[in-house]
Amino acid sequence: MKIIFAGTPEFAATALAALLKTDHEIVAVYTQPDRKAGRGQKLTASAVKQLALEHDIPVYQPLHFKSSTEEGLAAQAELKALNADVMVVAAYGLILPQVVLDTPKYGCLNIHGSLLPRWRGAAPIQRAIATGDHETGVTIMKMAAGLDTGDMMYKTLCPITAEDTSASLHDKLAAQGAEAIVAVLESEEKLQQYLAAREVQDEELTVYAHKLSKAEARIDWSCTASNIDRNIRAFNPWPVAFIPLDENNNLRVWGSVLSEKNAHCHAAGTILAIDKQGVHVACGDEKAVCLTSLQWPGGKPLNPVQINQTQKLHVGQLLA
């Protein structure tokens, strides 16, 4: 089949790499315009664009597909001229109007990192961890005009462990998403079967995964230890949980585990111990969390031994 692939970050690139190993023809790749990145703020191509260029696939980077502008209409016409059988979309980052969704022969298929209709929206991986879900997965859906509202065609399951961060869970789901889209597109006949058997989402089960903000990554010690631990793992690698040091500087917290230390009669935020496991801190439920990786401003993330060597924290200290 002739496939258009639309995606931007590494999650999408994993799926594109898998499709490139099949017999399908990737006729074009759509991705976000190059962005400034890194300390030098140099224009950087997305992971999907870099992979496409390595395989000599034409790359398109329209700003939008709006019918209300000449640019949008031109982008629509450009896409239509590709005469694709199907368009695969994964973390693309642009809203696709109905006219675009209807352009390929079999429409547009989305690779979404959750078990829809749970966690529609921008941050399904992070929200699943932060909320304490025991499992998640990938849903392949036929896209509709709403936000992740399309009919479901294929699902995979992925357990969420007590060690998972958003980074580790992202990689697991990226691999599952790649396998899932290859399975759905095994052949034109297989795709037709999945489309015929697709399932409408139950709106009553809908939960939205709202976009992350830096402000919510501030640790609130009045919360339970398990809640704080989940948030720390959910916010790794972005926006990264933090403890304010002063008005302009934060202590970033990259890792944690639940602690067995007794926090009874200690104010939330009190350092109970600093040992080879990490920094044990009292939480709002009189239990404790152990911080295992900390990063001071201008420095690198430190492990428990290195944290102890800095002597910047002390037992009894009350963290903000």
PDB file of C-alpha atoms in Angstrom:
ATOM      1  CA  MET A   1       0.000   0.000   0.000  1.00  0.00           C
ATOM      2  CA  LYS A   2       0.971   3.624  -0.444  1.00  0.00           C
ATOM      3  CA  ILE A   3       1.324   5.227   2.988  1.00  0.00           C
ATOM      4  CA  ILE A   4       1.703   8.820   4.144  1.00  0.00           C
ATOM      5  CA  PHE A   5       3.305   8.998   7.588  1.00  0.00           C
ATOM      6  CA  ALA A   6       2.720  11.992   9.867  1.00  0.00           C
ATOM      7  CA  GLY A   7       4.596  12.338  13.148  1.00  0.00           C
ATOM      8  CA  THR A   8       7.261  14.324  14.937  1.00  0.00           C
ATOM      9  CA  PRO A   9       9.050  12.928  18.055  1.00  0.00           C
ATOM     10  CA  GLU A  10      10.880   9.689  18.802  1.00  0.00           C
ATOM     11  CA  PHE A  11       7.615   7.870  19.616  1.00  0.00           C
ATOM     12  CA  ALA A  12       6.547   8.391  16.002  1.00  0.00           C
ATOM     13  CA  ALA A  13       9.983   7.652  14.554  1.00  0.00           C
ATOM     14  CA  THR A  14       9.869   4.174  16.116  1.00  0.00           C
ATOM     15  CA  ALA A  15       6.688   3.414  14.179  1.00  0.00           C
ATOM     16  CA  LEU A  16       8.081   4.857  10.947  1.00  0.00           C
ATOM     17  CA  ALA A  17      11.197   2.711  11.304  1.00  0.00           C
ATOM     18  CA  ALA A  18       9.011  -0.398  11.608  1.00  0.00           C
ATOM     19  CA  LEU A  19       6.929   0.523   8.546  1.00  0.00           C
ATOM     20  CA  LEU A  20      10.100   1.093   6.528  1.00  0.00           C
ATOM     21  CA  LYS A  21      10.948  -2.587   7.050  1.00  0.00           C
ATOM     22  CA  THR A  22       7.691  -3.705   5.409  1.00  0.00           C
ATOM     23  CA  ASP A  23       6.814  -3.937   1.713  1.00  0.00           C
ATOM     24  CA  HIS A  24       4.651  -0.823   1.873  1.00  0.00           C
ATOM     25  CA  GLU A  25       5.660   2.332   0.020  1.00  0.00           C
ATOM     26  CA  ILE A  26       6.084   5.377   2.259  1.00  0.00           C
ATOM     27  CA  VAL A  27       5.257   8.038  -0.312  1.00  0.00           C
ATOM     28  CA  ALA A  28       5.746  11.024   2.016  1.00  0.00           C
ATOM     29  CA  VAL A  29       6.419  12.079   5.573  1.00  0.00           C
ATOM     30  CA  TYR A  30       4.701  14.993   7.290  1.00  0.00           C
ATOM     31  CA  THR A  31       6.284  16.483  10.391  1.00  0.00           C
ATOM     32  CA  GLN A  32       6.414  19.693  12.421  1.00  0.00           C
ATOM     33  CA  PRO A  33       8.603  22.555  11.160  1.00  0.00           C
ATOM     34  CA  ASP A  34      12.187  22.490  12.448  1.00  0.00           C
ATOM     35  CA  ARG A  35      12.484  23.963  15.954  1.00  0.00           C
ATOM     36  CA  LYS A  36      15.286  25.645  17.852  1.00  0.00           C
ATOM     37  CA  ALA A  37      16.785  23.270  20.397  1.00  0.00           C
ATOM     38  CA  GLY A  38      19.742  22.896  22.752  1.00  0.00           C
ATOM     39  CA  ARG A  39      21.948  25.542  24.310  1.00  0.00           C
ATOM     40  CA  GLY A  40      22.923  26.907  20.923  1.00  0.00           C
ATOM     41  CA  GLN A  41      19.265  27.202  19.908  1.00  0.00           C
ATOM     42  CA  LYS A  42      20.042  25.774  16.481  1.00  0.00           C
ATOM     43  CA  LEU A  43      17.234  24.776  14.161  1.00  0.00           C
ATOM     44  CA  THR A  44      16.823  21.041  14.615  1.00  0.00           C
ATOM     45  CA  ALA A  45      14.879  18.564  12.484  1.00  0.00           C
ATOM     46  CA  SER A  46      12.426  16.259  14.230  1.00  0.00           C
ATOM     47  CA  ALA A  47      13.303  12.603  14.816  1.00  0.00           C
ATOM     48  CA  VAL A  48      10.809  11.651  12.105  1.00  0.00           C
ATOM     49  CA  LYS A  49      12.294  14.061   9.563  1.00  0.00           C
ATOM     50  CA  GLN A  50      15.822  12.837  10.239  1.00  0.00           C
ATOM     51  CA  LEU A  51      14.751   9.232   9.657  1.00  0.00           C
ATOM     52  CA  ALA A  52      12.838  10.155   6.496  1.00  0.00           C
ATOM     53  CA  LEU A  53      15.825  11.986   5.018  1.00  0.00           C
ATOM     54  CA  GLU A  54      18.050   8.970   5.719  1.00  0.00           C
ATOM     55  CA  HIS A  55      15.694   6.919   3.525  1.00  0.00           C
ATOM     56  CA  ASP A  56      15.231   9.585   0.823  1.00  0.00           C
ATOM     57  CA  ILE A  57      11.522  10.022   1.580  1.00  0.00           C
ATOM     58  CA  PRO A  58       9.959  13.378   0.603  1.00  0.00           C
ATOM     59  CA  VAL A  59       9.290  15.514   3.701  1.00  0.00           C
ATOM     60  CA  TYR A  60       6.486  18.057   4.033  1.00  0.00           C
ATOM     61  CA  GLN A  61       6.285  20.556   6.904  1.00  0.00           C
ATOM     62  CA  PRO A  62       3.136  22.684   6.528  1.00  0.00           C
ATOM     63  CA  LEU A  63       2.201  25.051   9.347  1.00  0.00           C
ATOM     64  CA  HIS A  64      -1.442  23.925   9.152  1.00  0.00           C
ATOM     65  CA  PHE A  65      -4.182  22.503   6.917  1.00  0.00           C
ATOM     66  CA  LYS A  66      -6.835  25.167   7.482  1.00  0.00           C
ATOM     67  CA  SER A  67      -9.302  25.655   4.634  1.00  0.00           C
ATOM     68  CA  SER A  68      -9.554  29.342   5.526  1.00  0.00           C
ATOM     69  CA  THR A  69      -6.100  30.214   4.157  1.00  0.00           C
ATOM     70  CA  GLU A  70      -4.259  29.793   0.864  1.00  0.00           C
ATOM     71  CA  GLU A  71      -1.421  28.003   2.662  1.00  0.00           C
ATOM     72  CA  GLY A  72      -3.821  25.510   4.211  1.00  0.00           C
ATOM     73  CA  LEU A  73      -5.595  24.840   0.918  1.00  0.00           C
ATOM     74  CA  ALA A  74      -2.239  24.359  -0.816  1.00  0.00           C
ATOM     75  CA  ALA A  75      -1.212  21.845   1.870  1.00  0.00           C
ATOM     76  CA  GLN A  76      -4.487  19.951   1.386  1.00  0.00           C
ATOM     77  CA  ALA A  77      -3.982  19.811  -2.388  1.00  0.00           C
ATOM     78  CA  GLU A  78      -0.377  18.687  -1.962  1.00  0.00           C
ATOM     79  CA  LEU A  79      -1.469  15.827   0.292  1.00  0.00           C
ATOM     80  CA  LYS A  80      -4.298  14.803  -2.043  1.00  0.00           C
ATOM     81  CA  ALA A  81      -1.904  14.640  -5.014  1.00  0.00           C
ATOM     82  CA  LEU A  82       0.078  11.911  -3.209  1.00  0.00           C
ATOM     83  CA  ASN A  83      -2.878   9.566  -3.820  1.00  0.00           C
ATOM     84  CA  ALA A  84      -2.197   7.484  -0.700  1.00  0.00           C
ATOM     85  CA  ASP A  85      -4.114   4.427   0.465  1.00  0.00           C
ATOM     86  CA  VAL A  86      -3.782   5.360   4.125  1.00  0.00           C
ATOM     87  CA  MET A  87      -2.198   7.986   6.371  1.00  0.00           C
ATOM     88  CA  VAL A  88      -0.591   6.899   9.630  1.00  0.00           C
ATOM     89  CA  VAL A  89      -0.460   9.581  12.332  1.00  0.00           C
ATOM     90  CA  ALA A  90       1.601   9.392  15.547  1.00  0.00           C
ATOM     91  CA  ALA A  91       2.235  12.387  17.814  1.00  0.00           C
ATOM     92  CA  TYR A  92       2.161  14.707  14.814  1.00  0.00           C
ATOM     93  CA  GLY A  93       1.141  17.858  16.657  1.00  0.00           C
ATOM     94  CA  LEU A  94      -1.138  19.422  14.035  1.00  0.00           C
ATOM     95  CA  ILE A  95      -4.935  19.358  13.938  1.00  0.00           C
ATOM     96  CA  LEU A  96      -6.174  17.554  10.835  1.00  0.00           C
ATOM     97  CA  PRO A  97      -9.514  18.832   9.470  1.00  0.00           C
ATOM     98  CA  GLN A  98     -12.119  16.397   8.176  1.00  0.00           C
ATOM     99  CA  VAL A  99     -11.144  17.067   4.562  1.00  0.00           C
ATOM    100  CA  VAL A 100      -7.641  15.734   5.293  1.00  0.00           C
ATOM    101  CA  LEU A 101      -8.961  12.769   7.305  1.00  0.00           C
ATOM    102  CA  ASP A 102     -11.092  11.811   4.292  1.00  0.00           C
ATOM    103  CA  THR A 103      -8.360  12.237   1.668  1.00  0.00           C
ATOM    104  CA  PRO A 104      -6.556   8.836   1.751  1.00  0.00           C
ATOM    105  CA  LYS A 105      -8.487   5.830   0.420  1.00  0.00           C
ATOM    106  CA  TYR A 106      -8.832   4.254   3.882  1.00  0.00           C
ATOM    107  CA  GLY A 107      -8.615   7.451   5.893  1.00  0.00           C
ATOM    108  CA  CYS A 108      -6.149   8.248   8.682  1.00  0.00           C
ATOM    109  CA  LEU A 109      -5.037   5.847  11.423  1.00  0.00           C
ATOM    110  CA  ASN A 110      -3.651   7.135  14.720  1.00  0.00           C
ATOM    111  CA  ILE A 111      -1.219   5.427  17.098  1.00  0.00           C
ATOM    112  CA  HIS A 112      -2.252   6.607  20.582  1.00  0.00           C
ATOM    113  CA  GLY A 113      -0.335   5.789  23.778  1.00  0.00           C
ATOM    114  CA  SER A 114      -3.238   4.749  26.011  1.00  0.00           C
ATOM    115  CA  LEU A 115      -6.176   2.379  26.244  1.00  0.00           C
ATOM    116  CA  LEU A 116      -8.843   4.644  24.811  1.00  0.00           C
ATOM    117  CA  PRO A 117     -11.205   6.147  25.774  1.00  0.00           C
ATOM    118  CA  ARG A 118      -9.079   6.482  28.923  1.00  0.00           C
ATOM    119  CA  TRP A 119      -6.462   9.229  28.610  1.00  0.00           C
ATOM    120  CA  ARG A 120      -7.411  11.064  25.471  1.00  0.00           C
ATOM    121  CA  GLY A 121      -5.237  14.098  24.887  1.00  0.00           C
ATOM    122  CA  ALA A 122      -1.700  15.385  25.148  1.00  0.00           C
ATOM    123  CA  ALA A 123      -0.082  13.515  28.062  1.00  0.00           C
ATOM    124  CA  PRO A 124      -1.513   9.970  28.296  1.00  0.00           C
ATOM    125  CA  ILE A 125       1.715   8.303  29.423  1.00  0.00           C
ATOM    126  CA  GLN A 126       2.430  10.782  32.220  1.00  0.00           C
ATOM    127  CA  ARG A 127      -1.157  10.866  33.491  1.00  0.00           C
ATOM    128  CA  ALA A 128      -1.384   7.082  33.625  1.00  0.00           C
ATOM    129  CA  ILE A 129       1.669   6.906  35.899  1.00  0.00           C
ATOM    130  CA  ALA A 130       0.695   9.890  38.068  1.00  0.00           C
ATOM    131  CA  THR A 131      -2.804   8.527  38.660  1.00  0.00           C
ATOM    132  CA  GLY A 132      -1.534   5.095  39.676  1.00  0.00           C
ATOM    133  CA  ASP A 133      -2.894   3.039  36.765  1.00  0.00           C
ATOM    134  CA  HIS A 134      -1.597  -0.523  36.831  1.00  0.00           C
ATOM    135  CA  GLU A 135      -1.640  -0.915  33.064  1.00  0.00           C
ATOM    136  CA  THR A 136      -1.839   1.073  29.875  1.00  0.00           C
ATOM    137  CA  GLY A 137      -1.227   0.262  26.226  1.00  0.00           C
ATOM    138  CA  VAL A 138      -1.596   1.454  22.666  1.00  0.00           C
ATOM    139  CA  THR A 139      -4.769   2.014  20.666  1.00  0.00           C
ATOM    140  CA  ILE A 140      -4.850   2.133  16.872  1.00  0.00           C
ATOM    141  CA  MET A 141      -7.910   4.142  15.853  1.00  0.00           C
ATOM    142  CA  LYS A 142      -9.479   5.477  12.684  1.00  0.00           C
ATOM    143  CA  MET A 143      -9.228   9.199  13.195  1.00  0.00           C
ATOM    144  CA  ALA A 144     -12.271  11.449  13.559  1.00  0.00           C
ATOM    145  CA  ALA A 145     -12.436  15.234  13.839  1.00  0.00           C
ATOM    146  CA  GLY A 146     -12.627  15.258  17.670  1.00  0.00           C
ATOM    147  CA  LEU A 147      -9.726  14.909  20.106  1.00  0.00           C
ATOM    148  CA  ASP A 148      -8.831  11.194  20.055  1.00  0.00           C
ATOM    149  CA  THR A 149     -12.485  10.295  19.472  1.00  0.00           C
ATOM    150  CA  GLY A 150     -12.035   7.886  16.566  1.00  0.00           C
ATOM    151  CA  ASP A 151     -13.249   4.295  16.418  1.00  0.00           C
ATOM    152  CA  MET A 152     -10.855   1.762  17.956  1.00  0.00           C
ATOM    153  CA  MET A 153      -9.339  -0.916  15.721  1.00  0.00           C
ATOM    154  CA  TYR A 154      -6.539  -2.596  17.692  1.00  0.00           C
ATOM    155  CA  LYS A 155      -5.193  -2.526  21.260  1.00  0.00           C
ATOM    156  CA  THR A 156      -2.098  -3.718  23.101  1.00  0.00           C
ATOM    157  CA  LEU A 157      -1.605  -4.022  26.868  1.00  0.00           C
ATOM    158  CA  CYS A 158       1.409  -2.824  28.868  1.00  0.00           C
ATOM    159  CA  PRO A 159       1.802  -3.199  32.661  1.00  0.00           C
ATOM    160  CA  ILE A 160       3.000  -0.118  34.565  1.00  0.00           C
ATOM    161  CA  THR A 161       5.619  -1.102  37.138  1.00  0.00           C
ATOM    162  CA  ALA A 162       6.628   0.675  40.354  1.00  0.00           C
ATOM    163  CA  GLU A 163       9.923   1.565  38.645  1.00  0.00           C
ATOM    164  CA  ASP A 164       8.476   3.002  35.451  1.00  0.00           C
ATOM    165  CA  THR A 165       9.109   6.640  34.564  1.00  0.00           C
ATOM    166  CA  SER A 166       7.470   8.388  31.646  1.00  0.00           C
ATOM    167  CA  ALA A 167      10.730   7.836  29.767  1.00  0.00           C
ATOM    168  CA  SER A 168      10.757   4.049  30.270  1.00  0.00           C
ATOM    169  CA  LEU A 169       7.028   3.667  29.640  1.00  0.00           C
ATOM    170  CA  HIS A 170       7.315   5.840  26.518  1.00  0.00           C
ATOM    171  CA  ASP A 171       9.891   3.453  25.063  1.00  0.00           C
ATOM    172  CA  LYS A 172       7.744   0.385  25.804  1.00  0.00           C
ATOM    173  CA  LEU A 173       4.673   1.960  24.211  1.00  0.00           C
ATOM    174  CA  ALA A 174       6.631   3.223  21.217  1.00  0.00           C
ATOM    175  CA  ALA A 175       7.718  -0.361  20.517  1.00  0.00           C
ATOM    176  CA  GLN A 176       4.171  -1.653  21.003  1.00  0.00           C
ATOM    177  CA  GLY A 177       2.774   1.077  18.753  1.00  0.00           C
ATOM    178  CA  ALA A 178       5.201   0.127  16.000  1.00  0.00           C
ATOM    179  CA  GLU A 179       4.239  -3.555  16.221  1.00  0.00           C
ATOM    180  CA  ALA A 180       0.537  -2.683  16.336  1.00  0.00           C
ATOM    181  CA  ILE A 181       0.490  -0.504  13.213  1.00  0.00           C
ATOM    182  CA  VAL A 182       2.491  -3.089  11.272  1.00  0.00           C
ATOM    183  CA  ALA A 183      -0.059  -5.743  12.316  1.00  0.00           C
ATOM    184  CA  VAL A 184      -3.037  -3.609  11.269  1.00  0.00           C
ATOM    185  CA  LEU A 185      -1.395  -2.839   7.911  1.00  0.00           C
ATOM    186  CA  GLU A 186      -0.190  -6.383   7.291  1.00  0.00           C
ATOM    187  CA  SER A 187      -2.150  -6.342   4.043  1.00  0.00           C
ATOM    188  CA  GLU A 188      -4.957  -4.375   2.415  1.00  0.00           C
ATOM    189  CA  GLU A 189      -7.326  -7.239   3.222  1.00  0.00           C
ATOM    190  CA  LYS A 190      -6.257  -7.199   6.904  1.00  0.00           C
ATOM    191  CA  LEU A 191      -6.776  -3.430   7.074  1.00  0.00           C
ATOM    192  CA  GLN A 192     -10.264  -3.804   5.627  1.00  0.00           C
ATOM    193  CA  GLN A 193     -11.058  -6.450   8.275  1.00  0.00           C
ATOM    194  CA  TYR A 194      -9.908  -4.207  11.127  1.00  0.00           C
ATOM    195  CA  LEU A 195     -11.853  -1.259   9.720  1.00  0.00           C
ATOM    196  CA  ALA A 196     -15.014  -3.373   9.416  1.00  0.00           C
ATOM    197  CA  ALA A 197     -14.717  -4.590  13.027  1.00  0.00           C
ATOM    198  CA  ARG A 198     -13.788  -1.251  14.610  1.00  0.00           C
ATOM    199  CA  GLU A 199     -15.421  -0.286  17.901  1.00  0.00           C
ATOM    200  CA  VAL A 200     -16.985   3.040  18.898  1.00  0.00           C
ATOM    201  CA  GLN A 201     -15.544   4.577  22.064  1.00  0.00           C
ATOM    202  CA  ASP A 202     -17.755   4.677  25.166  1.00  0.00           C
ATOM    203  CA  GLU A 203     -17.996   8.390  25.982  1.00  0.00           C
ATOM    204  CA  GLU A 204     -18.900   7.618  29.620  1.00  0.00           C
ATOM    205  CA  LEU A 205     -15.452   6.096  30.138  1.00  0.00           C
ATOM    206  CA  THR A 206     -13.600   9.098  28.723  1.00  0.00           C
ATOM    207  CA  VAL A 207     -10.752  10.559  30.802  1.00  0.00           C
ATOM    208  CA  TYR A 208      -8.646  13.452  29.488  1.00  0.00           C
ATOM    209  CA  ALA A 209      -4.857  13.602  29.798  1.00  0.00           C
ATOM    210  CA  HIS A 210      -4.393  17.339  30.072  1.00  0.00           C
ATOM    211  CA  LYS A 211      -1.138  18.913  28.952  1.00  0.00           C
ATOM    212  CA  LEU A 212       1.634  19.026  31.561  1.00  0.00           C
ATOM    213  CA  SER A 213       2.760  22.300  33.125  1.00  0.00           C
ATOM    214  CA  LYS A 214       6.021  23.128  34.867  1.00  0.00           C
ATOM    215  CA  ALA A 215       4.150  24.482  37.890  1.00  0.00           C
ATOM    216  CA  GLU A 216       2.530  21.132  38.738  1.00  0.00           C
ATOM    217  CA  ALA A 217       5.959  19.490  38.921  1.00  0.00           C
ATOM    218  CA  ARG A 218       6.653  21.257  42.241  1.00  0.00           C
ATOM    219  CA  ILE A 219       6.567  18.606  44.954  1.00  0.00           C
ATOM    220  CA  ASP A 220       3.769  19.076  47.479  1.00  0.00           C
ATOM    221  CA  TRP A 221       4.934  17.329  50.633  1.00  0.00           C
ATOM    222  CA  SER A 222       1.411  17.368  52.103  1.00  0.00           C
ATOM    223  CA  CYS A 223       0.435  14.689  49.568  1.00  0.00           C
ATOM    224  CA  THR A 224       0.800  10.971  50.233  1.00  0.00           C
ATOM    225  CA  ALA A 225       4.163   9.278  49.729  1.00  0.00           C
ATOM    226  CA  SER A 226       2.798   7.119  46.901  1.00  0.00           C
ATOM    227  CA  ASN A 227       1.337  10.158  45.141  1.00  0.00           C
ATOM    228  CA  ILE A 228       4.632  12.059  45.363  1.00  0.00           C
ATOM    229  CA  ASP A 229       6.601   9.042  44.137  1.00  0.00           C
ATOM    230  CA  ARG A 230       4.275   8.589  41.155  1.00  0.00           C
ATOM    231  CA  ASN A 231       4.507  12.269  40.227  1.00  0.00           C
ATOM    232  CA  ILE A 232       8.304  12.217  40.355  1.00  0.00           C
ATOM    233  CA  ARG A 233       8.344   9.250  37.975  1.00  0.00           C
ATOM    234  CA  ALA A 234       5.610  10.721  35.770  1.00  0.00           C
ATOM    235  CA  PHE A 235       7.481  14.021  35.340  1.00  0.00           C
ATOM    236  CA  ASN A 236      10.726  12.332  34.238  1.00  0.00           C
ATOM    237  CA  PRO A 237      11.988  13.422  31.672  1.00  0.00           C
ATOM    238  CA  TRP A 238       9.745  16.531  31.540  1.00  0.00           C
ATOM    239  CA  PRO A 239       8.982  18.855  33.250  1.00  0.00           C
ATOM    240  CA  VAL A 240      10.986  17.151  36.078  1.00  0.00           C
ATOM    241  CA  ALA A 241       9.777  17.289  39.693  1.00  0.00           C
ATOM    242  CA  PHE A 242      11.436  20.005  41.763  1.00  0.00           C
ATOM    243  CA  ILE A 243      11.927  21.484  45.224  1.00  0.00           C
ATOM    244  CA  PRO A 244      12.356  25.296  45.379  1.00  0.00           C
ATOM    245  CA  LEU A 245      15.700  26.382  46.850  1.00  0.00           C
ATOM    246  CA  ASP A 246      14.992  30.120  46.532  1.00  0.00           C
ATOM    247  CA  GLU A 247      13.067  32.442  44.231  1.00  0.00           C
ATOM    248  CA  ASN A 248      15.246  31.656  41.220  1.00  0.00           C
ATOM    249  CA  ASN A 249      16.637  28.167  41.772  1.00  0.00           C
ATOM    250  CA  ASN A 250      15.172  24.692  42.074  1.00  0.00           C
ATOM    251  CA  LEU A 251      16.507  21.327  43.182  1.00  0.00           C
ATOM    252  CA  ARG A 252      15.398  18.886  40.467  1.00  0.00           C
ATOM    253  CA  VAL A 253      14.278  15.404  41.506  1.00  0.00           C
ATOM    254  CA  TRP A 254      14.835  12.754  38.840  1.00  0.00           C
ATOM    255  CA  GLY A 255      14.115   9.564  40.762  1.00  0.00           C
ATOM    256  CA  SER A 256      12.446   8.126  43.835  1.00  0.00           C
ATOM    257  CA  VAL A 257      11.174   4.996  45.568  1.00  0.00           C
ATOM    258  CA  LEU A 258       8.867   4.511  48.518  1.00  0.00           C
ATOM    259  CA  SER A 259      10.737   4.539  51.820  1.00  0.00           C
ATOM    260  CA  GLU A 260      10.262   2.233  54.804  1.00  0.00           C
ATOM    261  CA  LYS A 261      11.243   5.001  57.247  1.00  0.00           C
ATOM    262  CA  ASN A 262       8.664   5.927  59.878  1.00  0.00           C
ATOM    263  CA  ALA A 263       7.545   9.535  59.416  1.00  0.00           C
ATOM    264  CA  HIS A 264       5.217   9.583  62.435  1.00  0.00           C
ATOM    265  CA  CYS A 265       5.253  12.930  64.298  1.00  0.00           C
ATOM    266  CA  HIS A 266       7.412  14.577  61.610  1.00  0.00           C
ATOM    267  CA  ALA A 267       6.213  17.562  59.588  1.00  0.00           C
ATOM    268  CA  ALA A 268       5.689  16.880  55.883  1.00  0.00           C
ATOM    269  CA  GLY A 269       8.875  17.799  54.009  1.00  0.00           C
ATOM    270  CA  THR A 270      11.256  16.889  56.854  1.00  0.00           C
ATOM    271  CA  ILE A 271      14.403  14.969  55.905  1.00  0.00           C
ATOM    272  CA  LEU A 272      14.344  11.810  58.042  1.00  0.00           C
ATOM    273  CA  ALA A 273      17.595  10.227  56.877  1.00  0.00           C
ATOM    274  CA  ILE A 274      20.292  10.396  54.214  1.00  0.00           C
ATOM    275  CA  ASP A 275      21.867   7.039  53.403  1.00  0.00           C
ATOM    276  CA  LYS A 276      22.990   4.754  50.575  1.00  0.00           C
ATOM    277  CA  GLN A 277      19.396   4.502  49.352  1.00  0.00           C
ATOM    278  CA  GLY A 278      18.924   8.258  49.062  1.00  0.00           C
ATOM    279  CA  VAL A 279      17.217  11.116  50.913  1.00  0.00           C
ATOM    280  CA  HIS A 280      14.197   9.979  52.949  1.00  0.00           C
ATOM    281  CA  VAL A 281      11.530  12.676  53.325  1.00  0.00           C
ATOM    282  CA  ALA A 282       8.336  12.708  55.399  1.00  0.00           C
ATOM    283  CA  CYS A 283       5.083  13.059  53.481  1.00  0.00           C
ATOM    284  CA  GLY A 284       1.555  14.086  54.379  1.00  0.00           C
ATOM    285  CA  ASP A 285       0.342  10.568  55.242  1.00  0.00           C
ATOM    286  CA  GLU A 286       3.120  10.017  57.827  1.00  0.00           C
ATOM    287  CA  LYS A 287       4.904   7.783  55.358  1.00  0.00           C
ATOM    288  CA  ALA A 288       8.093   8.658  53.490  1.00  0.00           C
ATOM    289  CA  VAL A 289       9.529   8.817  50.001  1.00  0.00           C
ATOM    290  CA  CYS A 290      13.204   8.259  49.212  1.00  0.00           C
ATOM    291  CA  LEU A 291      14.732  10.630  46.648  1.00  0.00           C
ATOM    292  CA  THR A 292      17.320   8.692  44.643  1.00  0.00           C
ATOM    293  CA  SER A 293      18.541  11.224  42.065  1.00  0.00           C
ATOM    294  CA  LEU A 294      18.914  14.976  42.650  1.00  0.00           C
ATOM    295  CA  GLN A 295      20.265  17.780  40.471  1.00  0.00           C
ATOM    296  CA  TRP A 296      21.382  21.129  41.883  1.00  0.00           C
ATOM    297  CA  PRO A 297      21.377  24.204  39.584  1.00  0.00           C
ATOM    298  CA  GLY A 298      24.275  24.110  37.131  1.00  0.00           C
ATOM    299  CA  GLY A 299      25.178  20.539  38.034  1.00  0.00           C
ATOM    300  CA  LYS A 300      24.463  17.015  36.857  1.00  0.00           C
ATOM    301  CA  PRO A 301      22.033  14.503  38.389  1.00  0.00           C
ATOM    302  CA  LEU A 302      23.648  12.843  41.421  1.00  0.00           C
ATOM    303  CA  ASN A 303      23.154   9.350  42.860  1.00  0.00           C
ATOM    304  CA  PRO A 304      22.729   8.718  46.638  1.00  0.00           C
ATOM    305  CA  VAL A 305      26.481   8.395  47.305  1.00  0.00           C
ATOM    306  CA  GLN A 306      27.196  11.657  45.492  1.00  0.00           C
ATOM    307  CA  ILE A 307      24.297  13.407  47.240  1.00  0.00           C
ATOM    308  CA  ASN A 308      25.746  12.421  50.610  1.00  0.00           C
ATOM    309  CA  GLN A 309      29.167  13.701  49.597  1.00  0.00           C
ATOM    310  CA  THR A 310      27.851  17.172  48.750  1.00  0.00           C
ATOM    311  CA  GLN A 311      26.645  17.677  52.354  1.00  0.00           C
ATOM    312  CA  LYS A 312      24.126  20.217  51.013  1.00  0.00           C
ATOM    313  CA  LEU A 313      21.242  18.528  52.822  1.00  0.00           C
ATOM    314  CA  HIS A 314      20.966  17.448  56.450  1.00  0.00           C
ATOM    315  CA  VAL A 315      18.699  15.323  58.621  1.00  0.00           C
ATOM    316  CA  GLY A 316      15.944  17.401  60.205  1.00  0.00           C
ATOM    317  CA  GLN A 317      15.955  19.970  57.398  1.00  0.00           C
ATOM    318  CA  LEU A 318      12.477  21.050  56.245  1.00  0.00           C
ATOM    319  CA  LEU A 319      12.196  21.132  52.463  1.00  0.00           C
ATOM    320  CA  ALA A 320       9.992  23.794  50.860  1.00  0.00           C
TER     321      ALA A 320
END
